[in-house]
Short mmCIF file of C-alpha atoms in Angstrom, two decimals:
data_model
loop_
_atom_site.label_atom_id
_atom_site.label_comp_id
_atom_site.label_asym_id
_atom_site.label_seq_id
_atom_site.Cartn_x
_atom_site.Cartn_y
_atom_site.Cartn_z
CA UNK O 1 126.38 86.00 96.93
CA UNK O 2 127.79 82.93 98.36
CA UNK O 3 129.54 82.40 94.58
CA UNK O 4 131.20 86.02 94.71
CA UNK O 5 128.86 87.75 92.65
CA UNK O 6 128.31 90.92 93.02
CA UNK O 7 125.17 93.30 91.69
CA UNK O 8 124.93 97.32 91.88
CA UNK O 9 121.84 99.28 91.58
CA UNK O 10 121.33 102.66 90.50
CA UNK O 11 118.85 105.73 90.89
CA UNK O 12 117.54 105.37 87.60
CA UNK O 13 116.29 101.79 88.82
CA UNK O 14 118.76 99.54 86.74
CA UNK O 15 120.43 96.74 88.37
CA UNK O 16 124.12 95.55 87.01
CA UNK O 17 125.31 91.94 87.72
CA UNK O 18 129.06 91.48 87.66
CA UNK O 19 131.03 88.19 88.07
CA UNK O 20 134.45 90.55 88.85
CA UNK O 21 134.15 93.82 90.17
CA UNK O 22 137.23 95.16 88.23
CA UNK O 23 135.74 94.25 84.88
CA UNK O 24 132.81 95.26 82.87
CA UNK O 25 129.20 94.34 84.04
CA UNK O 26 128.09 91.16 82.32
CA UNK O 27 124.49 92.24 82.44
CA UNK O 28 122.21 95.35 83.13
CA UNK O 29 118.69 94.83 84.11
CA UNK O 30 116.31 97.54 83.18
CA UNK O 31 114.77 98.60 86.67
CA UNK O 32 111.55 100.42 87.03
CA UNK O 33 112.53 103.69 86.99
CA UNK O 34 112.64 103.94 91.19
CA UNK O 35 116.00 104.34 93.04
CA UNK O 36 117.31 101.37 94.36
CA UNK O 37 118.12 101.91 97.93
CA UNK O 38 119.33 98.05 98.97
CA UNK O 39 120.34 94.77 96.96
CA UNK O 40 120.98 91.12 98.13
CA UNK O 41 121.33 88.39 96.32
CA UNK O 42 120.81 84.92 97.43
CA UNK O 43 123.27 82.95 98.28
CA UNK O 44 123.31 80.42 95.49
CA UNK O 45 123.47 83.54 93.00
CA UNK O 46 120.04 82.54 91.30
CA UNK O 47 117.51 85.53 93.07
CA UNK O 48 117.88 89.54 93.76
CA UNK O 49 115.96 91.52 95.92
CA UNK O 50 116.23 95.33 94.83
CA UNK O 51 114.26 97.27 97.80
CA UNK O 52 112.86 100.53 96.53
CA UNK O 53 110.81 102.99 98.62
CA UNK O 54 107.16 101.20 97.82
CA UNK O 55 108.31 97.66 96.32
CA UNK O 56 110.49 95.66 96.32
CA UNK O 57 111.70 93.95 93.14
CA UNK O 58 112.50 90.31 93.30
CA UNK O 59 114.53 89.41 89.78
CA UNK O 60 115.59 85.22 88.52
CA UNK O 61 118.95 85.71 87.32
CA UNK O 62 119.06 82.08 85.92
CA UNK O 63 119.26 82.32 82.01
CA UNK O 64 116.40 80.77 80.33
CA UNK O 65 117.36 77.04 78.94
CA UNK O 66 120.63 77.03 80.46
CA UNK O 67 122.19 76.42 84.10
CA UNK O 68 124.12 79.63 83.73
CA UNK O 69 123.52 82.82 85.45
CA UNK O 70 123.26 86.87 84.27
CA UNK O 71 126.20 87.33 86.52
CA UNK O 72 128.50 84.60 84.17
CA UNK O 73 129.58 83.79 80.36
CA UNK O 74 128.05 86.60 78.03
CA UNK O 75 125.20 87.89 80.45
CA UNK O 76 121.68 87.33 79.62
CA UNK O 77 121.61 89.26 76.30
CA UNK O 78 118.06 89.93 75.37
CA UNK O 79 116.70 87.03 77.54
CA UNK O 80 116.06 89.55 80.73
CA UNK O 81 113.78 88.16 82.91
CA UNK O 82 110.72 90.52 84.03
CA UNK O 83 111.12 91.28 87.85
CA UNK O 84 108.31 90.05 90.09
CA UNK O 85 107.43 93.02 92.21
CA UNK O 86 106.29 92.92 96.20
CA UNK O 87 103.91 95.65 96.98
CA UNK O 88 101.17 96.12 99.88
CA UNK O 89 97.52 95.70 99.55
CA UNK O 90 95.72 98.67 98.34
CA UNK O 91 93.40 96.82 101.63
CA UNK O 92 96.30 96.20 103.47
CA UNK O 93 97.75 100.32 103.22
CA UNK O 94 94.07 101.25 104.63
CA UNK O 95 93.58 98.42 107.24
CA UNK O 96 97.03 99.72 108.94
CA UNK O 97 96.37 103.18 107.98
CA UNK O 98 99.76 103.98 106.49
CA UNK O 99 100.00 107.00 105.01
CA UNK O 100 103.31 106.21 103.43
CA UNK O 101 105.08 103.18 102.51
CA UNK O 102 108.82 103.38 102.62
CA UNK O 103 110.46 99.57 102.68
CA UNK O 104 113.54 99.24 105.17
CA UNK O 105 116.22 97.04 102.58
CA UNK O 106 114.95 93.66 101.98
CA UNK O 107 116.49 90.34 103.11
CA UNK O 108 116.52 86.69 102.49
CA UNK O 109 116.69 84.00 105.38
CA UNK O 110 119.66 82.45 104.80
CA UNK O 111 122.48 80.25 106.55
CA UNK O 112 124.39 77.42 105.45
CA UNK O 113 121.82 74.57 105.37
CA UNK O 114 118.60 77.11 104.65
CA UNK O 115 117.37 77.31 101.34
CA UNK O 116 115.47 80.81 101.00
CA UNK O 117 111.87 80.43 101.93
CA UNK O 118 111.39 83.71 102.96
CA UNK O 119 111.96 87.83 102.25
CA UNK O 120 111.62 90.13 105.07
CA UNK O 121 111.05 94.14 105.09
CA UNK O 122 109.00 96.67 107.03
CA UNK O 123 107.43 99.96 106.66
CA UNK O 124 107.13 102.47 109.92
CA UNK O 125 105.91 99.99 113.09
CA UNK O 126 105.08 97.17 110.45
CA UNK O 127 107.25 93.94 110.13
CA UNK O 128 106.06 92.58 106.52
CA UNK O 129 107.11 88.83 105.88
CA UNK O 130 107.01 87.56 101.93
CA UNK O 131 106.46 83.99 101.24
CA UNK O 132 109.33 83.27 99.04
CA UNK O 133 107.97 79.73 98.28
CA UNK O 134 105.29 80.83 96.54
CA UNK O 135 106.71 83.09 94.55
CA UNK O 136 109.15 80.85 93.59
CA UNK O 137 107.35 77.88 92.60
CA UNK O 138 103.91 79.28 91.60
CA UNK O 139 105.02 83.33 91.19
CA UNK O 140 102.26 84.16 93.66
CA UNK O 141 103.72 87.83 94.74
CA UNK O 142 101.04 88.67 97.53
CA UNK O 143 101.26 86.04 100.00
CA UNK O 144 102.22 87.64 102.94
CA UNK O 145 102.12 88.34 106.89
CA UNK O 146 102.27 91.45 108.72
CA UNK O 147 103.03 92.20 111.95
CA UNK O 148 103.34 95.59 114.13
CA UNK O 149 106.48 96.12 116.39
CA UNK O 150 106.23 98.73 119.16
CA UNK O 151 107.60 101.29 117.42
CA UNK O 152 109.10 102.70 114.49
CA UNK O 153 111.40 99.50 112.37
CA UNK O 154 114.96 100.73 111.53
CA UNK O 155 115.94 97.57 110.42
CA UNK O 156 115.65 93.91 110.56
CA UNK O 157 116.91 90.80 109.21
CA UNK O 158 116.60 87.04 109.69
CA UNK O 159 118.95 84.89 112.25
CA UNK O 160 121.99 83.43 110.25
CA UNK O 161 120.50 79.52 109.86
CA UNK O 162 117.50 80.57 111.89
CA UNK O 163 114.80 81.46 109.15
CA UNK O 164 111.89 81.91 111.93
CA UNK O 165 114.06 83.93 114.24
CA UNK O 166 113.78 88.08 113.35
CA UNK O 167 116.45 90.47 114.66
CA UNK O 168 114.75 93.59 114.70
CA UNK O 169 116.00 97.17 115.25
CA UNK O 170 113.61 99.41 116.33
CA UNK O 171 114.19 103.32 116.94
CA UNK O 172 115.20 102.30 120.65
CA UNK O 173 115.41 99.20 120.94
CA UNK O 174 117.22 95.71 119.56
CA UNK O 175 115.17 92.37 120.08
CA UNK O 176 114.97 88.96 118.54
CA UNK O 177 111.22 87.36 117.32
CA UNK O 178 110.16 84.12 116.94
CA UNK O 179 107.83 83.88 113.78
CA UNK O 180 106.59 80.78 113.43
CA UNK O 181 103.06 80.02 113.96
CA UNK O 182 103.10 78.15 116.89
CA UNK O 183 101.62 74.58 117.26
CA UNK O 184 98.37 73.68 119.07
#
C-alpha cells in the first residue's frame, strides 16, 4: 500500500496483514478456504483484493468504530470484517459460454490523484470490470461490465492515474483500451 503495509495470502485462503514485515502479523483474516493466487491493497491501506481462481475477495480493513486499520495497533481482534466476494453470473458463465472461470490477479485503478472506483480482472478472452463504487458505498457486488479481447487475457491492469485506460496483455499481443462509455 501507499502507507507500507504489506498483506500475504496463503493456500488455505487466509490473508495476514502486517504493518512490518520483520515482525509478527497484526491480523489474520480467515479466507474461504481457496488459494490465494494475487493480493493488492489500495493505496490508502483501507481495501484488499485477494484474487482466487473463481472470485475474487474484496476485504475493509478499517476497524469498526475507529480510524485505525487491521494492518496497525493490536489488529482487528474479533472485529473481522466478512469479505465481499466478486463472482460471475450463473447468466453471465452461460451467455459467454465459459466452461471455466479462472480470474487473472485483480487490480485497483489507482494513481496519485485517483481514488479507487474500479477493480479489474479477466477470465480466458473476457476483460471483466467491477464497479468499485458500488460496492463501496451501497455493497452492491454484481455491478459489472464485460468485454471480450481477441484472444486469450494474460494479464491486465489499469494506466497509473488513468482509471479508463486498460493495459492489456494478451497471449500475443500488448495494447492499451479506452473504457469509458463514450459520449453522444
Amino acid at each position: 500500500s501507499g502507507n507500507g503495509f504489506i498483506a500475504s495470502g496463503g493456500k488455505d485462503g487466509k490473508i495476514r496483514l502486517y504493518n512490518d514485515v520483520s515482525k509478527r502479523a497484526k491480523t489474520c483474516l480467515p479466507g474461504l478456504g481457496n488459494n490465494i493466487k494475487h493480493l493488492e491493497i489500495s493505496d490508502n491501506g483501507l481495501w484488499i483484493l485477494a484474487t482466487c481462481n473463481d472470485y475474487i475477495m474484496v476485504i475493509p480493513t478499517q476497524v469498526p468504530g475507529t480510524e485505525r486499520t487491521g494492518f496497525e495497533g493490536r489488529g482487528m481482534g474479533k472485529l473481522k470484517p466478512h469479505p465481499y466476494v466478486l463472482r460471475l453470473k450463473y447468466s453471465d458463465i452461460q451467455k459467454y459460454k465459459l466452461r471455466k472461470v479462472d480470474f487473472t490477479p485483480a487490480h485497483f485503478d489507482q494513481g496519485k490523484s485517483i481514488d479507487e472506483h474500479w477493480i479489474i480482472s479477466s477470465t480466458g478472452p473476457y476483460i471483466i470490470k467491477w464497479n468499485f463504487n458500488k460496492l463501496k458505498k451501497s455493497g452492491i457486488i454484481n455491478s459489472y461490465s464485460i468485454r471480450k479481447a481477441n484472444s486469450k487475457v494474460v494479464h491486465n491492469e489499469f494506466r497509473f492515474n488513468h482509471n479508463d485506460d486498460l493495459l492489456v496483455t494478451e497471449t500475443n499481443s500488448v495494447y492499451a483500451q479506452h473504457t469509458a462509455k463514450r459520449k453522444k
